[in-house]
Amino acid sequence: MKTRKRILPLSLVQTGSVLANDLLGPGGTTLLTAGCEISDDTLKSLGRRGIELLAILENDTRSAEDIASQQIAAGERLRLLFRHTRGNDLLLDLHAVVAQYRQDSLA
Amino acid sequence: MSKELADDLVKRLARLPALPAVVQDILTSLDDEEMHADTFIHRVNTDPVLVARILATANSAVYGRTTPVASLKEALPLLGMNQLRQLILVTSLMQAFDKQGGAGFDRKNYWSHSFAVATCARTIAQWANENADTAYSAGLLHDIGHLLLSTVEPEKVALVYQDMETEQCSMIDAERTIMGIDHAELGLHMARHWQLPSALTEAIGLHHEPDKIDSPAALTDIVHVAEVLACALDLGTLPNSSVPPLSPMSFARLGLHWPSLARRFPEIEARFLSAAHFLED
């Protein structure tokens, strides 16, 4: 099964989710390793440690066509949002950076 | 359109409900690390409805409890003073303004946009080594003038939206055409009326025009860029939203670099999702 990484606030992580990256504590020690399954006790323990966000792996059931159409829709939405930015180089740069981010996160 | 209407709007500020005392306390103590938690919590505890709402939100955000958090004192070590302060600020502001806004006012959208700008402001402040909590609060309050306009002049605000659509102009331009004043200027008057700290007042009043500041202020720059970024990331936007103009001076003063900041986009989006808790009824 294909997966993709997603960053979520702890409050929206469901038990049974799979951790995408090693989770390091303040001193650089490994608290959890990538690939481990998140249990309810793990969530509680992370909450007590002040962890607010987790990178988890989600099953990706989208077809190649689904992905392509999502990427096209994202590009169109960005063009609409950035429709009044002509002549501002910084906003053109931001448009390009967000477009790349969207394409990568949807791939 | 009319200077009289603008003057009248400003005069009517005095008749608005006072800002909740606890909000005043938080906003005037954002830089005060030594603030006494007990005094602060005691003040909040005088409003049981507010406490109940804060605890409901705290319990949905705090893991590691087999029994629900039952008091603010209990929530403090779990959330930390800064997070508790922000939670109280958001909850009390939403409670105070729950009944504000005319018939056409979209409360959910207003707060969603405010959360989006606040979330981006916090990240930008961290990047620029500025106070992240102050930036979050400024982001939360930056459009308070819009809330006021929607309260006292709902029909005119509806005309503003119409004008934006037909003229393809910004909200600021449409407000100035129709009312002779814009939401940022009105927010500035409101912030002064409430005697908010000067940096916060300036950020509210000049977040669309940061280059008008005599001496550059980081907080105004942060809120200005945060609004641009929130819109670019499509957070708290409307179907017809567009990314507002960006001041190259603000961007340069903060030492920002889009490709580097992009590494934090997933975090910004996740924190925005988390903030959306507050909008759930």
Short mmCIF file of C-alpha atoms in Angstrom, two decimals:
data_model
loop_
_atom_site.label_atom_id
_atom_site.label_comp_id
_atom_site.label_asym_id
_atom_site.label_seq_id
_atom_site.Cartn_x
_atom_site.Cartn_y
_atom_site.Cartn_z
CA MET A 1 0.00 0.00 0.00
CA LYS A 2 1.29 3.44 -0.96
CA THR A 3 1.60 5.96 1.86
CA ARG A 4 2.21 9.68 2.19
CA LYS A 5 3.50 11.82 5.03
CA ARG A 6 1.28 14.32 6.83
CA ILE A 7 1.96 16.62 9.78
CA LEU A 8 -0.95 16.72 12.21
CA PRO A 9 -1.64 18.33 15.58
CA LEU A 10 -1.59 15.69 18.31
CA SER A 11 -5.31 16.21 18.91
CA LEU A 12 -6.11 14.96 15.38
CA VAL A 13 -3.76 11.93 15.35
CA GLN A 14 -5.74 8.71 15.53
CA THR A 15 -4.58 5.67 17.44
CA GLY A 16 -3.12 3.12 15.04
CA SER A 17 -1.47 5.83 12.92
CA VAL A 18 2.11 5.11 11.84
CA LEU A 19 4.91 7.54 12.67
CA ALA A 20 6.67 8.89 9.54
CA ASN A 21 9.95 10.07 11.10
CA ASP A 22 11.98 9.33 14.22
CA LEU A 23 10.69 11.53 17.03
CA LEU A 24 13.50 13.16 18.98
CA GLY A 25 13.28 14.51 22.52
CA PRO A 26 14.79 17.81 23.73
CA GLY A 27 18.21 16.27 24.34
CA GLY A 28 18.30 14.59 20.93
CA THR A 29 17.34 11.21 22.34
CA THR A 30 14.99 9.10 20.23
CA LEU A 31 11.54 8.98 21.83
CA LEU A 32 9.91 6.96 19.06
CA THR A 33 11.25 5.41 15.88
CA ALA A 34 9.80 5.86 12.40
CA GLY A 35 7.29 3.18 11.50
CA CYS A 36 6.01 2.59 15.03
CA GLU A 37 2.27 2.46 15.58
CA ILE A 38 0.78 5.18 17.77
CA SER A 39 -1.25 3.82 20.66
CA ASP A 40 -3.54 5.75 22.96
CA ASP A 41 -0.91 5.48 25.72
CA THR A 42 1.73 6.88 23.34
CA LEU A 43 -0.51 9.85 22.53
CA LYS A 44 -1.04 10.51 26.24
CA SER A 45 2.67 10.26 26.94
CA LEU A 46 3.54 12.64 24.07
CA GLY A 47 0.91 15.08 25.31
CA ARG A 48 2.49 15.06 28.76
CA ARG A 49 5.87 15.83 27.16
CA GLY A 50 4.45 18.88 25.41
CA ILE A 51 4.69 17.41 21.89
CA GLU A 52 2.16 19.33 19.77
CA LEU A 53 2.66 17.97 16.23
CA LEU A 54 3.39 14.54 14.74
CA ALA A 55 4.43 13.40 11.25
CA ILE A 56 2.37 10.36 10.39
CA LEU A 57 2.03 8.12 7.33
CA GLU A 58 -1.38 7.94 5.72
CA ASN A 59 -2.53 5.23 3.34
CA ASP A 60 -2.75 6.74 -0.11
CA THR A 61 -5.49 5.15 -2.19
CA ARG A 62 -5.48 7.82 -4.94
CA SER A 63 -4.91 6.77 -8.53
CA ALA A 64 -2.38 8.56 -10.75
CA GLU A 65 -5.34 10.35 -12.39
CA ASP A 66 -6.67 11.49 -8.99
CA ILE A 67 -3.25 12.91 -8.13
CA ALA A 68 -2.93 14.68 -11.46
CA SER A 69 -6.37 16.26 -11.16
CA GLN A 70 -5.67 17.36 -7.56
CA GLN A 71 -2.43 18.97 -8.69
CA ILE A 72 -4.18 20.79 -11.54
CA ALA A 73 -6.93 22.02 -9.19
CA ALA A 74 -4.31 23.22 -6.68
CA GLY A 75 -2.48 25.12 -9.43
CA GLU A 76 -5.71 26.77 -10.59
CA ARG A 77 -6.65 27.77 -7.05
CA LEU A 78 -3.22 29.35 -6.59
CA ARG A 79 -3.52 31.29 -9.85
CA LEU A 80 -6.84 32.66 -8.58
CA LEU A 81 -5.37 33.62 -5.20
CA PHE A 82 -2.37 35.31 -6.86
CA ARG A 83 -4.37 37.04 -9.63
CA HIS A 84 -3.59 40.57 -8.36
CA THR A 85 0.13 40.21 -7.85
CA ARG A 86 1.50 41.25 -11.23
CA GLY A 87 4.70 43.27 -10.95
CA ASN A 88 5.54 42.29 -7.38
CA ASP A 89 8.59 40.04 -7.62
CA LEU A 90 8.32 38.89 -4.00
CA LEU A 91 4.75 37.72 -4.54
CA LEU A 92 5.75 35.99 -7.78
CA ASP A 93 8.45 34.20 -5.80
CA LEU A 94 5.93 33.25 -3.10
CA HIS A 95 3.54 31.95 -5.77
CA ALA A 96 6.31 29.73 -7.15
CA VAL A 97 7.31 28.46 -3.69
CA VAL A 98 3.74 27.63 -2.65
CA ALA A 99 3.05 26.02 -6.05
CA GLN A 100 6.07 23.74 -5.62
CA TYR A 101 5.03 22.92 -2.05
CA ARG A 102 1.49 22.03 -3.20
CA GLN A 103 2.74 19.84 -6.06
CA ASP A 104 5.16 18.02 -3.74
CA SER A 105 2.66 17.48 -0.95
CA LEU A 106 0.03 16.16 -3.37
CA ALA A 107 2.45 13.86 -5.25
CA MET B 1 -17.99 58.67 0.40
CA SER B 2 -18.54 60.67 3.59
CA LYS B 3 -16.25 62.03 6.21
CA GLU B 4 -19.34 62.48 8.41
CA LEU B 5 -20.00 58.74 8.39
CA ALA B 6 -16.36 58.02 9.24
CA ASP B 7 -16.44 60.51 12.14
CA ASP B 8 -19.74 59.07 13.31
CA LEU B 9 -18.33 55.54 13.26
CA VAL B 10 -15.40 56.60 15.41
CA LYS B 11 -17.72 58.35 17.89
CA ARG B 12 -19.86 55.25 18.20
CA LEU B 13 -16.81 53.34 19.41
CA ALA B 14 -17.34 54.82 22.84
CA ARG B 15 -20.68 53.08 23.08
CA LEU B 16 -19.30 49.64 22.31
CA PRO B 17 -19.05 47.00 25.02
CA ALA B 18 -15.79 47.27 26.94
CA LEU B 19 -13.07 44.78 26.11
CA PRO B 20 -13.26 41.99 28.73
CA ALA B 21 -10.96 42.74 31.66
CA VAL B 22 -9.16 39.43 31.25
CA VAL B 23 -8.33 40.28 27.63
CA GLN B 24 -6.92 43.63 28.75
CA ASP B 25 -4.84 41.78 31.36
CA ILE B 26 -3.43 39.35 28.80
CA LEU B 27 -2.70 41.93 26.13
CA THR B 28 -0.95 44.28 28.51
CA SER B 29 1.13 41.48 30.03
CA LEU B 30 2.34 39.59 26.95
CA ASP B 31 5.93 40.59 27.56
CA ASP B 32 5.67 40.03 31.32
CA GLU B 33 7.29 36.68 32.08
CA GLU B 34 6.87 37.30 35.79
CA MET B 35 3.12 37.64 35.70
CA HIS B 36 1.59 35.92 38.70
CA ALA B 37 -0.46 32.99 37.46
CA ASP B 38 -2.59 32.85 40.63
CA THR B 39 -3.74 36.47 40.34
CA PHE B 40 -4.48 35.95 36.68
CA ILE B 41 -6.42 32.71 37.17
CA HIS B 42 -8.36 34.27 40.05
CA ARG B 43 -9.49 37.03 37.69
CA VAL B 44 -10.66 34.54 35.04
CA ASN B 45 -12.44 32.43 37.63
CA THR B 46 -14.90 35.26 38.28
CA ASP B 47 -16.55 34.38 34.96
CA PRO B 48 -17.86 30.79 35.25
CA VAL B 49 -19.20 30.67 31.67
CA LEU B 50 -15.80 31.63 30.35
CA VAL B 51 -14.07 29.06 32.60
CA ALA B 52 -16.41 26.31 31.36
CA ARG B 53 -15.64 27.12 27.73
CA ILE B 54 -11.90 27.27 28.38
CA LEU B 55 -11.94 23.91 30.16
CA ALA B 56 -13.97 22.31 27.36
CA THR B 57 -11.34 23.40 24.84
CA ALA B 58 -8.45 22.51 27.14
CA ASN B 59 -9.82 19.00 27.58
CA SER B 60 -10.01 18.46 23.84
CA ALA B 61 -6.41 19.63 23.44
CA VAL B 62 -4.73 17.93 26.39
CA TYR B 63 -3.75 14.28 26.29
CA GLY B 64 -2.53 12.21 29.14
CA ARG B 65 -5.56 12.58 31.40
CA THR B 66 -7.77 9.75 32.46
CA THR B 67 -10.04 12.31 34.13
CA PRO B 68 -10.90 15.66 32.57
CA VAL B 69 -9.09 18.84 33.60
CA ALA B 70 -11.49 20.40 36.11
CA SER B 71 -9.92 23.77 36.88
CA LEU B 72 -7.67 26.40 35.36
CA LYS B 73 -5.13 25.71 38.10
CA GLU B 74 -5.04 22.08 36.99
CA ALA B 75 -4.72 23.09 33.32
CA LEU B 76 -1.77 25.41 33.98
CA PRO B 77 1.02 22.81 34.39
CA LEU B 78 -0.36 20.79 31.47
CA LEU B 79 -0.61 23.65 29.01
CA GLY B 80 2.00 26.05 30.33
CA MET B 81 1.34 29.72 31.08
CA ASN B 82 1.72 30.94 27.48
CA GLN B 83 -0.63 28.39 25.96
CA LEU B 84 -3.15 28.93 28.75
CA ARG B 85 -2.98 32.68 28.19
CA GLN B 86 -3.64 32.25 24.46
CA LEU B 87 -6.49 29.84 25.15
CA ILE B 88 -8.10 32.31 27.56
CA LEU B 89 -7.54 35.19 25.13
CA VAL B 90 -9.18 33.38 22.22
CA THR B 91 -12.09 32.03 24.25
CA SER B 92 -12.86 35.33 25.96
CA LEU B 93 -12.62 37.32 22.71
CA MET B 94 -14.96 34.91 20.97
CA GLN B 95 -17.34 35.00 23.91
CA ALA B 96 -17.28 38.80 24.05
CA PHE B 97 -17.99 39.16 20.34
CA ASP B 98 -20.28 36.16 19.87
CA LYS B 99 -23.31 38.35 19.45
CA GLN B 100 -21.54 40.96 17.37
CA GLY B 101 -21.80 41.21 13.62
CA GLY B 102 -24.77 41.99 11.43
CA ALA B 103 -26.98 39.54 9.59
CA GLY B 104 -24.49 39.07 6.78
CA PHE B 105 -21.49 38.67 9.08
CA ASP B 106 -19.80 35.28 8.79
CA ARG B 107 -18.46 34.72 12.29
CA LYS B 108 -16.76 31.45 11.41
CA ASN B 109 -14.97 32.95 8.45
CA TYR B 110 -13.89 36.01 10.43
CA TRP B 111 -12.27 33.91 13.15
CA SER B 112 -10.86 31.40 10.69
CA HIS B 113 -9.01 34.24 8.92
CA SER B 114 -7.85 35.64 12.27
CA PHE B 115 -6.52 32.23 13.36
CA ALA B 116 -4.74 31.82 10.02
CA VAL B 117 -2.98 35.17 10.33
CA ALA B 118 -2.18 34.51 14.01
CA THR B 119 -0.67 31.11 13.18
CA CYS B 120 1.49 32.55 10.38
CA ALA B 121 2.46 35.51 12.59
CA ARG B 122 3.71 33.17 15.30
CA THR B 123 5.96 31.29 12.86
CA ILE B 124 7.29 34.48 11.27
CA ALA B 125 7.99 35.94 14.71
CA GLN B 126 9.96 32.83 15.67
CA TRP B 127 11.92 33.18 12.44
CA ALA B 128 12.65 36.84 13.17
CA ASN B 129 13.48 36.24 16.85
CA GLU B 130 10.50 38.28 18.01
CA ASN B 131 7.93 37.43 20.72
CA ALA B 132 5.78 34.68 19.21
CA ASP B 133 2.92 35.05 21.71
CA THR B 134 2.62 38.77 21.09
CA ALA B 135 2.63 38.11 17.34
CA TYR B 136 -0.10 35.47 17.74
CA SER B 137 -2.27 37.90 19.71
CA ALA B 138 -1.71 40.66 17.15
CA GLY B 139 -2.71 38.28 14.37
CA LEU B 140 -5.83 37.34 16.27
CA LEU B 141 -6.84 40.98 16.70
CA HIS B 142 -5.59 42.51 13.43
CA ASP B 143 -9.04 42.73 11.78
CA ILE B 144 -10.97 43.76 14.90
CA GLY B 145 -12.04 46.88 12.96
CA HIS B 146 -13.81 44.64 10.46
CA LEU B 147 -15.74 43.02 13.29
CA LEU B 148 -16.75 46.49 14.47
CA LEU B 149 -17.84 47.58 11.00
CA SER B 150 -19.87 44.43 10.59
CA THR B 151 -21.53 45.20 13.91
CA VAL B 152 -22.41 48.85 13.42
CA GLU B 153 -22.77 49.09 9.64
CA PRO B 154 -23.78 45.65 8.32
CA GLU B 155 -25.55 47.10 5.25
CA LYS B 156 -22.51 49.17 4.31
CA VAL B 157 -20.24 46.13 4.74
CA ALA B 158 -22.51 44.21 2.36
CA LEU B 159 -22.00 47.07 -0.14
CA VAL B 160 -18.24 46.79 0.39
CA TYR B 161 -18.31 43.13 -0.62
CA GLN B 162 -20.42 44.04 -3.66
CA ASP B 163 -17.98 46.79 -4.63
CA MET B 164 -14.99 44.45 -4.28
CA GLU B 165 -16.68 42.06 -6.69
CA THR B 166 -17.80 44.59 -9.28
CA GLU B 167 -14.75 46.85 -9.16
CA GLN B 168 -12.25 44.02 -8.51
CA CYS B 169 -10.69 46.19 -5.81
CA SER B 170 -9.30 45.47 -2.35
CA MET B 171 -11.44 45.56 0.79
CA ILE B 172 -9.53 48.62 2.01
CA ASP B 173 -10.28 50.56 -1.20
CA ALA B 174 -13.95 49.55 -1.18
CA GLU B 175 -14.34 50.53 2.50
CA ARG B 176 -12.75 53.93 1.89
CA THR B 177 -15.00 54.55 -1.11
CA ILE B 178 -18.19 53.57 0.65
CA MET B 179 -17.57 54.62 4.26
CA GLY B 180 -14.68 57.06 4.12
CA ILE B 181 -12.73 54.89 6.54
CA ASP B 182 -11.28 51.38 6.39
CA HIS B 183 -11.28 48.53 8.90
CA ALA B 184 -7.60 49.03 9.79
CA GLU B 185 -8.06 52.70 10.67
CA LEU B 186 -11.19 51.91 12.64
CA GLY B 187 -9.30 49.10 14.42
CA LEU B 188 -6.62 51.63 15.31
CA HIS B 189 -9.21 53.92 16.94
CA MET B 190 -10.70 50.94 18.73
CA ALA B 191 -7.33 49.74 20.04
CA ARG B 192 -6.56 53.26 21.32
CA HIS B 193 -10.00 53.44 22.93
CA TRP B 194 -9.23 50.17 24.70
CA GLN B 195 -5.75 51.43 25.60
CA LEU B 196 -4.01 48.42 24.12
CA PRO B 197 -0.18 48.45 24.05
CA SER B 198 1.17 50.80 21.38
CA ALA B 199 2.94 48.10 19.30
CA LEU B 200 -0.29 46.10 19.14
CA THR B 201 -2.33 49.22 18.32
CA GLU B 202 0.07 50.10 15.49
CA ALA B 203 0.00 46.54 14.12
CA ILE B 204 -3.81 46.63 14.01
CA GLY B 205 -3.90 50.06 12.38
CA LEU B 206 -1.11 49.70 9.84
CA HIS B 207 -1.09 46.02 8.90
CA HIS B 208 -2.07 46.96 5.33
CA GLU B 209 0.34 49.92 5.12
CA PRO B 210 3.41 49.07 7.21
CA ASP B 211 5.58 51.58 5.34
CA LYS B 212 3.59 54.45 6.85
CA ILE B 213 5.29 53.83 10.21
CA ASP B 214 7.70 56.58 11.24
CA SER B 215 10.02 54.12 12.94
CA PRO B 216 9.70 50.55 11.65
CA ALA B 217 8.02 48.15 14.08
CA ALA B 218 8.58 44.42 13.85
CA LEU B 219 5.08 43.52 15.06
CA THR B 220 3.40 45.52 12.27
CA ASP B 221 5.72 43.95 9.69
CA ILE B 222 4.99 40.47 11.06
CA VAL B 223 1.20 40.87 10.88
CA HIS B 224 1.47 42.41 7.40
CA VAL B 225 3.51 39.50 6.00
CA ALA B 226 1.46 36.94 7.97
CA GLU B 227 -1.72 38.08 6.22
CA VAL B 228 -0.03 37.63 2.83
CA LEU B 229 1.29 34.19 3.76
CA ALA B 230 -2.01 32.99 5.24
CA CYS B 231 -3.79 33.91 2.03
CA ALA B 232 -1.08 32.35 -0.16
CA LEU B 233 -1.44 29.09 1.80
CA ASP B 234 -5.23 29.32 1.36
CA LEU B 235 -5.82 29.31 5.11
CA GLY B 236 -8.99 31.04 6.32
CA THR B 237 -9.72 32.38 2.83
CA LEU B 238 -12.96 32.79 0.88
CA PRO B 239 -13.55 31.39 -2.62
CA ASN B 240 -12.90 34.84 -4.16
CA SER B 241 -9.98 35.86 -1.91
CA SER B 242 -6.76 37.17 -3.39
CA VAL B 243 -3.30 37.58 -1.93
CA PRO B 244 -2.97 41.19 -0.68
CA PRO B 245 -0.10 43.51 -1.67
CA LEU B 246 3.23 42.87 0.08
CA SER B 247 5.61 45.57 1.26
CA PRO B 248 9.16 44.70 0.13
CA MET B 249 10.40 46.85 3.04
CA SER B 250 8.53 44.77 5.63
CA PHE B 251 9.80 41.58 4.05
CA ALA B 252 13.39 42.84 4.06
CA ARG B 253 13.21 44.22 7.62
CA LEU B 254 12.20 40.77 8.89
CA GLY B 255 15.01 39.09 6.96
CA LEU B 256 12.61 36.60 5.41
CA HIS B 257 13.36 34.15 2.61
CA TRP B 258 10.40 32.28 1.11
CA PRO B 259 12.17 28.99 0.22
CA SER B 260 13.53 28.70 3.78
CA LEU B 261 10.19 29.61 5.35
CA ALA B 262 8.55 26.98 3.10
CA ARG B 263 10.11 24.27 5.28
CA ARG B 264 7.67 25.37 7.97
CA PHE B 265 4.54 25.37 5.78
CA PRO B 266 3.47 21.86 6.94
CA GLU B 267 3.79 23.01 10.56
CA ILE B 268 1.78 26.18 9.87
CA GLU B 269 -0.98 24.15 8.24
CA ALA B 270 -1.05 21.66 11.12
CA ARG B 271 -1.21 24.42 13.74
CA PHE B 272 -4.02 26.08 11.80
CA LEU B 273 -5.94 22.78 11.86
CA SER B 274 -5.40 22.66 15.60
CA ALA B 275 -6.69 26.21 16.03
CA ALA B 276 -9.84 25.26 14.14
CA HIS B 277 -10.90 23.46 17.36
CA PHE B 278 -12.04 26.84 18.62
CA LEU B 279 -14.51 27.20 15.80
CA GLU B 280 -16.30 23.96 16.54
CA ASP B 281 -19.56 24.55 18.34
#
